[in-house]
Short mmCIF file of C-alpha atoms and ligand atoms in Angstrom, two decimals:
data_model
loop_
_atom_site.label_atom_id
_atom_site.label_comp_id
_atom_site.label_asym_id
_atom_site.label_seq_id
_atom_site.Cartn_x
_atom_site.Cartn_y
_atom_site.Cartn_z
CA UNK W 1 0.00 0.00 0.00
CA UNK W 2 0.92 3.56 -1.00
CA UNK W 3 -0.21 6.71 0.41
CA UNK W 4 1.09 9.70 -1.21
CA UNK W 5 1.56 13.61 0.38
CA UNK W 6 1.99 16.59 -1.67
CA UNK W 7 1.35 20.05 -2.39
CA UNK W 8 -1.64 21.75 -4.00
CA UNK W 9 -0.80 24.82 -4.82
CA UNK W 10 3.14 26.66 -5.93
CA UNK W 11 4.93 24.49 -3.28
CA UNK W 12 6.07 24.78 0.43
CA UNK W 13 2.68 24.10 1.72
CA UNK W 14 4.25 22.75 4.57
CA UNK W 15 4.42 19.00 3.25
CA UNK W 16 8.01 18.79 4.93
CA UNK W 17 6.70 18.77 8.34
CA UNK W 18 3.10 16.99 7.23
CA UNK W 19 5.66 14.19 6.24
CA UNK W 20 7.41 14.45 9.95
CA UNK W 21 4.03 14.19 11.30
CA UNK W 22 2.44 11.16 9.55
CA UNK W 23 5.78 9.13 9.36
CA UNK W 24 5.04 7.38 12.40
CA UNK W 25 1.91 5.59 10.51
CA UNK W 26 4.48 4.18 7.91
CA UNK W 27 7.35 2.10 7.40
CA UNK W 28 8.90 4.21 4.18
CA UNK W 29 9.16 7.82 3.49
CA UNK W 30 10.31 7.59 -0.70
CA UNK W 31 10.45 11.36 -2.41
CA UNK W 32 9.46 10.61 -6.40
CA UNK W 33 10.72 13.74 -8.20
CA UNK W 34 11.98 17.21 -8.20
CA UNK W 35 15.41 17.87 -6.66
CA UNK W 36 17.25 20.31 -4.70
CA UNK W 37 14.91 22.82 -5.71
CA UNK W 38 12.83 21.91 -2.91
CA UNK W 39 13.12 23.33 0.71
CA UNK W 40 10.97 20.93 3.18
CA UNK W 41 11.25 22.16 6.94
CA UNK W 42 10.69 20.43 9.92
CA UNK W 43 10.25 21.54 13.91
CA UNK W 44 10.64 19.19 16.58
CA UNK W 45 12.42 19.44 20.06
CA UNK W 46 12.73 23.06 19.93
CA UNK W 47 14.89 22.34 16.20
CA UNK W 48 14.71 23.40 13.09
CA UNK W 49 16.07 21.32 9.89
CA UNK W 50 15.39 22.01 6.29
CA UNK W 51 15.55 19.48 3.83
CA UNK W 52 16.22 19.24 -0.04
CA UNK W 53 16.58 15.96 -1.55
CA UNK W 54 16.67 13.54 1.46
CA UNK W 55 13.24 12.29 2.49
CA UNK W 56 11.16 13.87 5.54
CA UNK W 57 11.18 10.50 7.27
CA UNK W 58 14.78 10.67 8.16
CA UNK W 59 14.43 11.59 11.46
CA UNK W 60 12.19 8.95 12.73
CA UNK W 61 14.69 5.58 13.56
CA UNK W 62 12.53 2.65 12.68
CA UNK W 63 11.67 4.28 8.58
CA UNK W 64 13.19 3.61 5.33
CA UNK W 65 14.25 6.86 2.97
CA UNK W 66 14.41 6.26 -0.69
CA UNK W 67 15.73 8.88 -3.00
CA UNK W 68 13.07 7.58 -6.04
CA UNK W 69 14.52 7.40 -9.47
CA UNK W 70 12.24 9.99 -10.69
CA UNK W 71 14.20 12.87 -8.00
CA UNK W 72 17.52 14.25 -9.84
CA UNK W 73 20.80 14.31 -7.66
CA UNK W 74 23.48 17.09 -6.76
CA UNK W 75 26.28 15.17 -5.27
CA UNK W 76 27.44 18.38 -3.61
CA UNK W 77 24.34 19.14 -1.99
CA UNK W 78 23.34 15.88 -0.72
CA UNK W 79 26.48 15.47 0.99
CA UNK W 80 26.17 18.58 2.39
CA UNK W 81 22.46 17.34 3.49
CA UNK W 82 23.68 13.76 4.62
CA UNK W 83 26.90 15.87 7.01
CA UNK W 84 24.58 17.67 8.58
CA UNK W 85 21.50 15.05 8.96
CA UNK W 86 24.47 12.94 11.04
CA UNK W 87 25.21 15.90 13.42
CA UNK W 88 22.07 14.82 14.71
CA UNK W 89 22.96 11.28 14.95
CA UNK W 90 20.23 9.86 12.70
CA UNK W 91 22.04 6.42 10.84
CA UNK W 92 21.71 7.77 7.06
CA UNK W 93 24.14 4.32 6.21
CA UNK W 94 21.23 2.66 7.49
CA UNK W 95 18.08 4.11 6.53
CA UNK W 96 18.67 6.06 3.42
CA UNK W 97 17.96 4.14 -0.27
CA UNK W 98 19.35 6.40 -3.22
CA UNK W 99 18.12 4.79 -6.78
CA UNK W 100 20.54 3.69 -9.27
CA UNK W 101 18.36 5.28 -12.10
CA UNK W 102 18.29 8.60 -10.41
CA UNK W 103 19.78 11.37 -12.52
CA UNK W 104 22.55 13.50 -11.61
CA UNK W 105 23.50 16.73 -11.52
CA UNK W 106 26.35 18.22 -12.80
CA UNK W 107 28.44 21.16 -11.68
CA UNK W 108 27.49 22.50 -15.38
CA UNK W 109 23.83 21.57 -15.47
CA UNK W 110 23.64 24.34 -12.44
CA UNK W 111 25.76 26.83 -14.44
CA UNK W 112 23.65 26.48 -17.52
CA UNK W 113 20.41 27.32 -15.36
CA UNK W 114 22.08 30.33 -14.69
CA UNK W 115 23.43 30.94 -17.91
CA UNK W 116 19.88 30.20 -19.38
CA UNK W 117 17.98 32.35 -17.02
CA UNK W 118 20.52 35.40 -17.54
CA UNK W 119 19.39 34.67 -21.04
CA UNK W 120 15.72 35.21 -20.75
CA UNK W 121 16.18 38.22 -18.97
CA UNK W 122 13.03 39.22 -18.09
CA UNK W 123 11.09 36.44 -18.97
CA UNK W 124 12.91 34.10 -16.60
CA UNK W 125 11.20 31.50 -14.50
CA UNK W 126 12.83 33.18 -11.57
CA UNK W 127 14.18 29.37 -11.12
CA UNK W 128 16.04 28.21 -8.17
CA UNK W 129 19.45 27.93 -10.10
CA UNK W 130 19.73 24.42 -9.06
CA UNK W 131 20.34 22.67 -12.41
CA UNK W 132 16.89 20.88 -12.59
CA UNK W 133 15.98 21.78 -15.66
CA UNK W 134 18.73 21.12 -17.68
CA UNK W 135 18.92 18.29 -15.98
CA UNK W 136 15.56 16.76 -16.49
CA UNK W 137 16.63 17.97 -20.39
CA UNK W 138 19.24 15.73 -20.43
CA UNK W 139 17.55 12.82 -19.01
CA UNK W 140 14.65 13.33 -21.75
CA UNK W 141 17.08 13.89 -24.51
CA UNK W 142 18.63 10.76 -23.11
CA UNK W 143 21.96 12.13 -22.52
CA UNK W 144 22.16 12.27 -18.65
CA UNK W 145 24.38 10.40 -16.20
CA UNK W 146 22.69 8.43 -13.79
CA UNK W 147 23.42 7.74 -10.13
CA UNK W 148 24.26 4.35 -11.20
CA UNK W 149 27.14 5.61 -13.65
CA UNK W 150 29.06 7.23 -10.61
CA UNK W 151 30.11 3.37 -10.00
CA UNK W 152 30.96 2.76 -13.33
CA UNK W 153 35.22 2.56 -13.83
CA UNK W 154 34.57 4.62 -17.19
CA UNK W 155 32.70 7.56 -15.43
CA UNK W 156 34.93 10.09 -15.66
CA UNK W 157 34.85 9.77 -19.63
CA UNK W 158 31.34 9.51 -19.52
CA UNK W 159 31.15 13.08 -17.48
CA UNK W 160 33.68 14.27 -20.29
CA UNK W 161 30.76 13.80 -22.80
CA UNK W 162 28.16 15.74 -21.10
CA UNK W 163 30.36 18.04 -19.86
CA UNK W 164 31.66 18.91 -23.82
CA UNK W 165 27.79 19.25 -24.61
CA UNK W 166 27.46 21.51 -21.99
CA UNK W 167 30.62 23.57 -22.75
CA UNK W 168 29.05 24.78 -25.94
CA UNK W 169 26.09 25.25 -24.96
CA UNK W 170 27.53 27.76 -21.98
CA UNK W 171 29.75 29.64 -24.87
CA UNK W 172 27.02 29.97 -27.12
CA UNK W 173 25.26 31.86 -24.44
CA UNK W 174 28.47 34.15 -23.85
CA UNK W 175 28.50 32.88 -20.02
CA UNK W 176 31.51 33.08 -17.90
CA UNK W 177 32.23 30.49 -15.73
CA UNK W 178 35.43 28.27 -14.10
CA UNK W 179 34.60 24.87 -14.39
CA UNK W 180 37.50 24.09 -11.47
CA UNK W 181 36.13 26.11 -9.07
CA UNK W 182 33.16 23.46 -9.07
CA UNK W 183 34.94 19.98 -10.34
CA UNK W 184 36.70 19.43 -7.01
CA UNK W 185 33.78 19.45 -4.72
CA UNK W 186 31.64 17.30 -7.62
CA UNK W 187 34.38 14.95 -7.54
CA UNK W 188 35.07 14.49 -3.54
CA UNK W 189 30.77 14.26 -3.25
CA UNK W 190 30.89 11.51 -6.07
CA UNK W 191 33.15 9.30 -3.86
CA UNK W 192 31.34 10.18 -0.56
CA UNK W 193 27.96 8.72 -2.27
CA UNK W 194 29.53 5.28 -3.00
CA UNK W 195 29.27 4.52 0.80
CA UNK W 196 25.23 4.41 0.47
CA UNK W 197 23.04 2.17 -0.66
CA UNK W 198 22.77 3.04 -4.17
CA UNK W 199 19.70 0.54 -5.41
CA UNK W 200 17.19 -0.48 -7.66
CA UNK W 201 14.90 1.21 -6.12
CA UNK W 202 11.93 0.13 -8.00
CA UNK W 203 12.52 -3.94 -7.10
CA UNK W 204 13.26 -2.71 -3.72
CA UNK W 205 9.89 -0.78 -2.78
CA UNK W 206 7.74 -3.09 -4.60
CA UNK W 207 9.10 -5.81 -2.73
CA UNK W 208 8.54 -3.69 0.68
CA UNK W 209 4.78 -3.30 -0.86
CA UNK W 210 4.37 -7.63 -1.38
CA UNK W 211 5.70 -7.65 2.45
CA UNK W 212 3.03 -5.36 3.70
CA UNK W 213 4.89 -2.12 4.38
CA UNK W 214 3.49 0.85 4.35
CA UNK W 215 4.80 3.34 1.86
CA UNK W 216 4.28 7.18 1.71
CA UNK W 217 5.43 8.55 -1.12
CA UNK W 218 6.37 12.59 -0.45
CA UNK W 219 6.34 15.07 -3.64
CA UNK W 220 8.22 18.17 -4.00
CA UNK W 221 7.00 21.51 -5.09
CA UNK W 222 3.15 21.53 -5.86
CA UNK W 223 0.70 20.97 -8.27
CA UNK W 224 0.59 24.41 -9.70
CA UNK W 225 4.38 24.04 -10.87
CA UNK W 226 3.45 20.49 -12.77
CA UNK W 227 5.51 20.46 -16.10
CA UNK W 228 2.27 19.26 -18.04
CA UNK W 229 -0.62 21.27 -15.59
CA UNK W 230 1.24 24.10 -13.90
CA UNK W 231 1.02 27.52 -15.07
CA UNK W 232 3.24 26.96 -17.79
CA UNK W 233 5.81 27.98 -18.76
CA UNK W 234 6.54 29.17 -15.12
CA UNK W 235 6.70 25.81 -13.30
CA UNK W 236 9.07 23.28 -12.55
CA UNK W 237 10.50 20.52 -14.66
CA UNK W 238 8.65 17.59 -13.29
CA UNK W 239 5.17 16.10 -12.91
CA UNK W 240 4.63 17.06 -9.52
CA UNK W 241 1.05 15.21 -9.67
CA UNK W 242 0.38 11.68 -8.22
CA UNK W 243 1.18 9.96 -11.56
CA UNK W 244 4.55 11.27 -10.72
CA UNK W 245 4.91 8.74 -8.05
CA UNK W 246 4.22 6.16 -10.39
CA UNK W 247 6.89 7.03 -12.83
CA UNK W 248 9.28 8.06 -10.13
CA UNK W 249 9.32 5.05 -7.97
CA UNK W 250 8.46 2.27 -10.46
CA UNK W 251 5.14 1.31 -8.38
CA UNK W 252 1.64 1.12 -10.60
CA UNK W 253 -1.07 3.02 -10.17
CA UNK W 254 -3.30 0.51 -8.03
CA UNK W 255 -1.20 0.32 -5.48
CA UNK W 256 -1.69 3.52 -4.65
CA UNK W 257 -4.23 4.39 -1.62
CA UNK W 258 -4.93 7.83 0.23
CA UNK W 259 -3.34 11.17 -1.54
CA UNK W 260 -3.01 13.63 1.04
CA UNK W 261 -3.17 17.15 -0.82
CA UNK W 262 -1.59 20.05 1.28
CA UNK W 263 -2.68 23.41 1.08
CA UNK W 264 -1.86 26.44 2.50
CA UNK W 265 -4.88 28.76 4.01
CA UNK W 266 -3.72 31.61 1.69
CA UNK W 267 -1.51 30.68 -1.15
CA UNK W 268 2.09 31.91 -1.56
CA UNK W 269 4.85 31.85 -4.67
CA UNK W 270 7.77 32.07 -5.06
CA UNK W 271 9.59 33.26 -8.74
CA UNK W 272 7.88 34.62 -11.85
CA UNK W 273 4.54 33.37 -13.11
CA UNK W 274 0.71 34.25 -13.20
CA UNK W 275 -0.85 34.32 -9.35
CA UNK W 276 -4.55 35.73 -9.49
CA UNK W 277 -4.94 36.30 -5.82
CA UNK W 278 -1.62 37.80 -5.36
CA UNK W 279 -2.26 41.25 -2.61
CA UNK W 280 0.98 43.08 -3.47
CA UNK W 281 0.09 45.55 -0.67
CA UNK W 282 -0.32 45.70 3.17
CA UNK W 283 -2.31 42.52 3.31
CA UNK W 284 0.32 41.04 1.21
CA UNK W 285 3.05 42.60 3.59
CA UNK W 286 1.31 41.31 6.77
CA UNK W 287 0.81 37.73 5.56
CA UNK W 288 4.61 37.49 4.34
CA UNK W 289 5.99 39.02 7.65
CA UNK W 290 3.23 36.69 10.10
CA UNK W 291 3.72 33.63 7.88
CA UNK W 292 7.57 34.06 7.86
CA UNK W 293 7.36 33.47 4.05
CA UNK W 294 10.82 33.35 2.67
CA UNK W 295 12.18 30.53 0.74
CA UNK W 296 13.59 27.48 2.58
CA UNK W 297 16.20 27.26 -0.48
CA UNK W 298 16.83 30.48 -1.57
CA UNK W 299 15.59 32.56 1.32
CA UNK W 300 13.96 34.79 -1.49
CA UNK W 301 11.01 36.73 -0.21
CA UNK W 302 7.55 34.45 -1.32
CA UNK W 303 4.89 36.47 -3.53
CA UNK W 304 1.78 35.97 -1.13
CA UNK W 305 -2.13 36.28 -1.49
CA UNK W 306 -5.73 35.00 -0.57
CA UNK W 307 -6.83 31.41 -0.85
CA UNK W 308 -7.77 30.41 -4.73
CA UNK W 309 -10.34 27.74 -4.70
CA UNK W 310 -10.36 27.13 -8.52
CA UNK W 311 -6.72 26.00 -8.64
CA UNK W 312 -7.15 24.44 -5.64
CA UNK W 313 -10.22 22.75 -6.79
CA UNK W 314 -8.18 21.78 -10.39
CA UNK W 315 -5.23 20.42 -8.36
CA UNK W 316 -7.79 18.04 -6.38
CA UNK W 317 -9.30 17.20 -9.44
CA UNK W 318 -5.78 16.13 -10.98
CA UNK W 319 -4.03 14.47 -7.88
CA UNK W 320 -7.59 12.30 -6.73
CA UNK W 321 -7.07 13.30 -3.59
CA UNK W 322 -8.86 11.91 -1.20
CA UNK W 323 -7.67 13.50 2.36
CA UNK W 324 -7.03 17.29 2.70
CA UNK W 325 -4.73 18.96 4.98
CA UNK W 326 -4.71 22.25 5.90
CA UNK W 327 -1.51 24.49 7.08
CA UNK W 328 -0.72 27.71 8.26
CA UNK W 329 -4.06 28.40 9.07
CA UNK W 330 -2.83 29.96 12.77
CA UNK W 331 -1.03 32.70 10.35
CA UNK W 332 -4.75 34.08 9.53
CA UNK W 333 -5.59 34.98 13.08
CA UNK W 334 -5.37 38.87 13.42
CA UNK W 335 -7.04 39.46 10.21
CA UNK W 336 -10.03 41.61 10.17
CA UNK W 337 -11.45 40.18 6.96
CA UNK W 338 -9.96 36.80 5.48
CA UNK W 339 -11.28 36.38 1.73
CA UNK W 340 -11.37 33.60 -0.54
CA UNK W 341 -11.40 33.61 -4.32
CA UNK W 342 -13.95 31.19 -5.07
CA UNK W 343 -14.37 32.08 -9.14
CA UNK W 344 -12.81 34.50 -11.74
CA UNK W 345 -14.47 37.16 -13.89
CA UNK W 346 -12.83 36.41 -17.24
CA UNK W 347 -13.94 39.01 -19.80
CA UNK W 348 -17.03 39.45 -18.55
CA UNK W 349 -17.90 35.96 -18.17
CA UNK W 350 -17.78 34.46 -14.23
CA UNK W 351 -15.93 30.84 -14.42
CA UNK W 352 -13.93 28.45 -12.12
CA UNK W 353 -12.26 26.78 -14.33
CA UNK W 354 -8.15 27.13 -14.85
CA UNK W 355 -7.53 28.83 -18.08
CA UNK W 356 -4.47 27.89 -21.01
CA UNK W 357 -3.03 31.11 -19.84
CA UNK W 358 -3.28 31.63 -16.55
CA UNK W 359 -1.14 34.46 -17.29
CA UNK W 360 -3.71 36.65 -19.39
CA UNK W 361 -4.46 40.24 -17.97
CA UNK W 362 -8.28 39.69 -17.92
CA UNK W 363 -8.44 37.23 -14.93
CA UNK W 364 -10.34 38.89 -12.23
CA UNK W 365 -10.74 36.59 -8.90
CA UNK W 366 -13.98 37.21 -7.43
CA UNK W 367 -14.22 37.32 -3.41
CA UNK W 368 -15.92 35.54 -0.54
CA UNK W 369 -15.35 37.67 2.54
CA UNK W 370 -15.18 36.30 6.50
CA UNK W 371 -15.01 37.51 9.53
CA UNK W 372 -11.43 36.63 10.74
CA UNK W 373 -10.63 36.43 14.29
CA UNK W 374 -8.03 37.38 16.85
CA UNK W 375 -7.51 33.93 18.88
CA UNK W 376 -3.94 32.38 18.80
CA UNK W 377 -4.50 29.40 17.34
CA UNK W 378 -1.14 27.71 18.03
CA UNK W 379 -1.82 26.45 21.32
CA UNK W 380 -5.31 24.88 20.20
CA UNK W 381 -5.21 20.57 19.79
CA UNK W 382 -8.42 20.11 18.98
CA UNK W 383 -11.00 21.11 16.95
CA UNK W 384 -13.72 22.00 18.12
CA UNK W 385 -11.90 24.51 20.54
CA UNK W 386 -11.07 26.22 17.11
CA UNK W 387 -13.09 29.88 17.22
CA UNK W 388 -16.42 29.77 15.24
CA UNK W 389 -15.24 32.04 12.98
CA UNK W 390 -12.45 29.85 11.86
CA UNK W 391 -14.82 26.91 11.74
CA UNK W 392 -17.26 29.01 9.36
CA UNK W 393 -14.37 30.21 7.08
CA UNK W 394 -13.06 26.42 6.69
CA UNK W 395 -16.35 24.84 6.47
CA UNK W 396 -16.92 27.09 3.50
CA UNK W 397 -13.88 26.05 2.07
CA UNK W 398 -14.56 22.32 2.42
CA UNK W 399 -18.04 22.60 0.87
CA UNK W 400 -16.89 24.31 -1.82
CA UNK W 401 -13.77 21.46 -2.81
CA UNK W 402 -16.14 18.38 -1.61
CA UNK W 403 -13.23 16.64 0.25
CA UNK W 404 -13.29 16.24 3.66
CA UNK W 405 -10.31 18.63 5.39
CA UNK W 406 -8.51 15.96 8.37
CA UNK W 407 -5.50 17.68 9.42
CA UNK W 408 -5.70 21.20 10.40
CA UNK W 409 -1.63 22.68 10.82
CA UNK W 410 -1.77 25.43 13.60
CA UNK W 411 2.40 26.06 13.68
CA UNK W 412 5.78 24.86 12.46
CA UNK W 413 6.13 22.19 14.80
CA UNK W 414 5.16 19.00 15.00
CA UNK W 415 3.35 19.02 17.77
CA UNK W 416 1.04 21.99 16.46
CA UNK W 417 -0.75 19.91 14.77
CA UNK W 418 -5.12 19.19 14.83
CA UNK W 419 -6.18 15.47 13.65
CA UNK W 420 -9.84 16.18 13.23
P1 GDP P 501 7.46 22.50 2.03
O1 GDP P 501 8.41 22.87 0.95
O2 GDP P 501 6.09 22.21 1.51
O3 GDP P 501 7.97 21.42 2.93
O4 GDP P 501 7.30 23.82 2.93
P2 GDP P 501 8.50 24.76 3.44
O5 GDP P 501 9.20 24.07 4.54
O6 GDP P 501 9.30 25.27 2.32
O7 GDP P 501 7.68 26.02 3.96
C1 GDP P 501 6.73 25.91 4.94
C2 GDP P 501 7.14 26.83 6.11
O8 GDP P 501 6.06 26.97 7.00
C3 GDP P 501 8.26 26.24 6.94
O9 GDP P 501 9.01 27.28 7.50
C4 GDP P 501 7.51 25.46 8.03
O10 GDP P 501 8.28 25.32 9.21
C5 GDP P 501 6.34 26.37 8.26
N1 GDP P 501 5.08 25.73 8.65
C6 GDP P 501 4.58 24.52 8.30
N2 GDP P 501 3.34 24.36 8.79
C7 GDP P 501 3.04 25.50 9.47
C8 GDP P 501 1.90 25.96 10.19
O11 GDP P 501 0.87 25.30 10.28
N3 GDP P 501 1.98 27.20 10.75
C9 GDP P 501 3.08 27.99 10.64
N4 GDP P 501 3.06 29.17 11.21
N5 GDP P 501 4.17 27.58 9.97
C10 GDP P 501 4.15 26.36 9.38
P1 IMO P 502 9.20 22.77 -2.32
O1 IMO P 502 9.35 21.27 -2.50
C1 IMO P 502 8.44 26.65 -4.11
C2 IMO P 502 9.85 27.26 -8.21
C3 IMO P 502 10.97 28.24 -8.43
C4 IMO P 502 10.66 28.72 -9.83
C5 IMO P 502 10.13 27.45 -10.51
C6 IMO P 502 11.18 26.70 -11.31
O2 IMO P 502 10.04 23.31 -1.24
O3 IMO P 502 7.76 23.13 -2.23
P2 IMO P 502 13.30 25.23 -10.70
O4 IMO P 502 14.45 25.51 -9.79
O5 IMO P 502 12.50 24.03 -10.32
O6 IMO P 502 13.70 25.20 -12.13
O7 IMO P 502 12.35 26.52 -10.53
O8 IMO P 502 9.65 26.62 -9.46
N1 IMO P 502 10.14 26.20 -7.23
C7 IMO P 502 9.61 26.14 -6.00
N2 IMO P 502 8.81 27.01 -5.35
N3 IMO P 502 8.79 25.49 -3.52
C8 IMO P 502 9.57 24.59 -4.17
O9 IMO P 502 9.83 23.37 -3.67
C9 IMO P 502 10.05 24.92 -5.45
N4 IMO P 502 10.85 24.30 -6.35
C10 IMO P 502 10.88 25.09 -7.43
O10 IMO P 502 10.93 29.29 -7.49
O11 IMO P 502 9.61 29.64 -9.80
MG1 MG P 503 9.76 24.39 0.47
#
């Protein structure tokens, strides 16, 4: 069995500590795609961690972490990652699967981002400069180098390959860059790895599945960056969706059980791209400042705004999910008024359905308004000690999406945390 968490709306909806929280229930924790891109934070014992490619289970003894073959690899990083995880004495030798089929990447797939995004100028993605996309264009041009290479005797001429590709690629962009202030590092990370279990990953978890185990499969980013249903071409370079656990564990699709969707109770972004509910003033302000919104990766200030019920609606739609969970909500309290974009005037015409462009000028969201209230809600454990006017602005919400909201987040911490 396979239970999947991720994110409904432009990522760090929290599913980081969600993952902390519900890892207890299961015996794996396996990320399925995205990279170092992502920022997932977690809060116990008065600690914070953040992390990027190694799965939120890592910190609970008795669970298995896979690294999934659909996730794509910075040696560099995830050493950095596993050093630090160990300060805290969790046993990574033990519990941490990386998948042979796993792409890596290269000290030149980051520089290209760069290069690339200097490029567009003002039409960049406002990516995180981590190397995913070039990366993920490798692997679907079929020229990348797997995790599974790094054992191979003949890597090093392999990397000489990709690297040449890469070379002109970076001088027919005009970029300046020094390759050996990066090859070093790459190198020394490369030789760290081999002391993990590098696996097949997808023999492994299915045979975890035939033996009972529970699996939870944890996305990165959210369904709003999707390569195929995000608001392209501002989105990430993966499917983000639950079909991406499929293709980025090897597991099929009827295996898979409960999807947990996560969702913020506003909505925040961060980089370029189309956000209809977007307050760039004091609203805007207040919610970035009370919600501590700034990037767990690049500690870039998030774009932030009200909750949008058709995206959120077209994200449950495309995910089937069947549990929702609800964070930051104890970020709201203080408000006045909290509103909620439950449909867009497009041209006239009132729809809530996700345009081609979600980009085009004419998208007005149209407003629900509530009564917000002043309680802290941090302290609160269960739900029906939740303030009335809390319960009447989520109640809305769940009427509205038709799926049942279980898991109401009321802090950073694990313990701040209602199971309704
Ligand atoms: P992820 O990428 O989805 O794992 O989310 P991030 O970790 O990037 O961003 C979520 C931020 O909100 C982190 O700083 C979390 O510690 C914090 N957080 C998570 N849930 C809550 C919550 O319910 N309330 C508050 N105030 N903070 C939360
Ligand atoms: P987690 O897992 C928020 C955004 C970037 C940029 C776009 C493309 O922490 O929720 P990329 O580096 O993937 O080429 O950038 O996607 N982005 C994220 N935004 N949370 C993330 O991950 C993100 N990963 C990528 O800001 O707009
Ligand atoms: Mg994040």
């Amino acid at each position: 069995m396979v239970d999947v968490v991720l994110g409904l709306q432009w990522g760090d909806e929290g599913k980081g500590k969600i993952v902390d929280v519900l890892t207890p229930r299961y015996d794996v924790v396996a990320r399925f795609q995205g990279g170092p891109n992502a920022g997932h934070s977690l809060e116990f014992g008065g600690n914070k961690y953040v992390l990027n490619t190694i799965p939120s289970g890592i910190f609970h003894e008795h669970c298995i972490n896979i690294i999934g073959n659909g996730v794509v690899v910075d040696p560099v990083q995830l050493k950095k990652e596993i050093e630090k995880a160990m300060t805290t004495g969790v046993d990574i030798k033990k519990n941490l699967y990386i998948s042979e089929k796993a792409h890596v990447i290269l000290p030149t797939h980051r520089l290209v981002d760069a290069a690339s995004e200097a490029h567009k100028g003002e039409h960049k993605v406002g990516s995180t400069l981590r190397g995913i996309s070039p990366t993920y264009q490798d692997k679907i041009g079929r020229s990348g180098l797997r995790i599974g290479d790094l054992l191979d005797p003949n890597f090093n001429e392999k990397y000489a390959q990709v690297v040449a590709n890469h070379k002109k690629l970076l001088d027919s962009f005009n970029y300046e860059y020094n390759l050996s202030d990066h090859e070093p590092a790459f190198f020394e990370a490369v030789e760290f790895l081999k002391q993990f279990k590098i696996i097949n990953s997808e023999y492994y978890v299915n045979s975890l599945i035939k033996e009972g185990k529970k699996v939870l499969a944890e996305g990165a980013q959210g369904t709003l960056l999707d390569i195929d249903f995000g608001s392209y071409p501002f989105v990430t370079s993966s499917n983000t969706i639950t079909g991406g656990a499929c293709s980025g564990l090897g597991i099929a699709p009827q295996h898979i059980n409960k999807v947990y969707g996560i969702f913020k109770a506003y909505c925040t972004r961060v980089g370029n791209g189309p956000f209809p509910t977007e307050q760039e003033n004091e609203t805007g302000e207040k919610l970035r400042k009370l919600g501590h919104e700034f990037g767990a990766t690049t500690g870039r200030p998030r774009r932030t705004g009200w909750l949008d019920l058709p995206t959120l609606k077209y994200a449950i739609m495309l995910n089937g999910v069947t549990d929702l969970i609800c964070t930051k909500s104890d970020v709201l309290s203080g408000f006045e008024e909290v509103l909620v974009c439950d449909g867009y005037d497009m041209n006239g015409k009132t729809t809530s359905e996700i345009p081609f462009d979600l980009s085009r000028k004419d998208i007005l969201p149209l407003y629900r308004s509530f009564a917000g209230w002043t309680e802290d809600l941090t302290k609160i454990r269960n739900y029906q000690d939740l303030p009335a006017t809390f319960k009447t602005y989520m109640d809305y919400v769940e009427a509205q999406i038709g799926v049942p909201v279980n898991v109401i987040s009321v802090g950073p911490d694990r313990e701040e945390t209602i199971m309704k």
